[in-house]
């Protein structure tokens, strides 16, 4: 019997869809699930693709069904289950075989797993897959981390199943060990920020301008035809147009205002802080989700504190404020992407990955959740200057920021005066204002630190450093 080109363990929703995608693109695939019934069910429902699938009931049978060196995708719950599955696989593997974690893994776990195999004949790939269930089935954006040799073994298959942007495959090898999963983590962090910013604009339209869900959906629909064109804006229009089949009311109004999270946004914030990079938009988004989950506390606080005294929100006469909202969202999104790429640039140096920034922007143009029109412009900006300090100082994006900065300032100030929370939008404005200001206020912080514990400070005239304890106390 002809051997499979690749294997996959874990036939949940994501694993099943990815396996069908692989089979549909002409690649023979062996599949295994710890529950034989799930394997049988998957195979029975594969229809015309059954000829490309080898269902296996034991790990020994599964490994034997794959052409060496064997690439094996593990698509199960992240964390300890992946370690356990790797240990179960090892006795059946041969030199050169590759275990591939395609889940939402913490890149530190990926580095650990990669290092644990360094002295063995086996190797490991950490593979970020973006696009959700739909992407897995029809074409995701794929971010690969591992040895270049192991990448070359899977390149043909992964290229065939990836999303395509104008024929260009949205998959790339990004570097060693945890590079792929780190980039996927930051992708998700940007996604958190993007979603939070969209929600804040929705809040202004709903609570400030008193528009209905349907009317707000139409606004997002118009925006999706312009510079804000993106997957998240597109689905926002669809979500706001949907009706609850039970009540007939807008579906969005029937959903509890408490957002969940799976951890990747939090990891993005932690790693940004560890690397000393300001990622305030992602931080605000994670904090926003945490506050949203505290529904009972928020309701109790409203009864005690009441809502703030506010000034009226401006009307929509002439649609000028709607134009400001559109431009403010564009500015804030640019800030979130700039912060995400700055975090990746710092990680690239820290971990020796040499992350290809233009390539990352390129493979995010289709298949992934944060795909948007201006990723083409980001690709171009990093191609012209791959070592730029920050996206917002490149010619194209500095111009965009200058064009939209005023709208962001007006929207944030209007929302604040109207008592509407806009933590991510305001964090973007503060980020721009802090980054563009040559002389800040940290000199006072340094003076305070010196007073507390004789830390010393750098003089603006470069003469010397002062090291005299003005007092003793906290080490801040």
PDB file of C-alpha atoms in Angstrom, residues 185-186 188-193 197 264-266 268-269 272 279-288 336 339-340 343 424 427:
ATOM      1  CA  UNK A 185       1.245  34.416  19.723  1.00  0.00           C
ATOM      2  CA  UNK A 186       1.879  38.007  18.635  1.00  0.00           C
ATOM      3  CA  UNK A 188      -3.175  36.686  18.419  1.00  0.00           C
ATOM      4  CA  UNK A 189      -2.128  39.652  20.565  1.00  0.00           C
ATOM      5  CA  UNK A 190      -2.718  42.001  17.630  1.00  0.00           C
ATOM      6  CA  UNK A 191      -6.032  40.226  17.077  1.00  0.00           C
ATOM      7  CA  UNK A 192      -7.035  40.952  20.698  1.00  0.00           C
ATOM      8  CA  UNK A 193      -6.231  44.646  20.234  1.00  0.00           C
ATOM      9  CA  UNK A 197     -10.808  48.621  19.259  1.00  0.00           C
ATOM     10  CA  UNK A 264      -2.324  33.900  23.820  1.00  0.00           C
ATOM     11  CA  UNK A 265      -3.215  37.560  24.374  1.00  0.00           C
ATOM     12  CA  UNK A 266      -1.900  37.341  27.927  1.00  0.00           C
ATOM     13  CA  UNK A 268       1.789  38.490  24.212  1.00  0.00           C
ATOM     14  CA  UNK A 269       1.619  41.051  27.019  1.00  0.00           C
ATOM     15  CA  UNK A 272       6.357  42.261  25.496  1.00  0.00           C
ATOM     16  CA  UNK A 279       2.526  46.990  23.642  1.00  0.00           C
ATOM     17  CA  UNK A 280      -0.148  49.130  25.276  1.00  0.00           C
ATOM     18  CA  UNK A 281      -2.917  48.289  22.808  1.00  0.00           C
ATOM     19  CA  UNK A 282      -2.584  44.563  23.493  1.00  0.00           C
ATOM     20  CA  UNK A 283      -2.363  45.226  27.241  1.00  0.00           C
ATOM     21  CA  UNK A 284      -5.554  47.308  27.123  1.00  0.00           C
ATOM     22  CA  UNK A 285      -7.353  44.599  25.163  1.00  0.00           C
ATOM     23  CA  UNK A 286      -6.409  41.852  27.625  1.00  0.00           C
ATOM     24  CA  UNK A 287      -7.431  44.055  30.563  1.00  0.00           C
ATOM     25  CA  UNK A 288     -10.687  44.832  28.756  1.00  0.00           C
ATOM     26  CA  UNK A 336      -1.533  47.790  17.391  1.00  0.00           C
ATOM     27  CA  UNK A 339       3.490  47.365  18.629  1.00  0.00           C
ATOM     28  CA  UNK A 340       3.168  43.721  17.586  1.00  0.00           C
ATOM     29  CA  UNK A 343       7.711  42.927  19.985  1.00  0.00           C
ATOM     30  CA  UNK A 424      -7.540  50.549  23.620  1.00  0.00           C
ATOM     31  CA  UNK A 427      -3.838  53.697  24.660  1.00  0.00           C
TER      32      UNK A 427
END
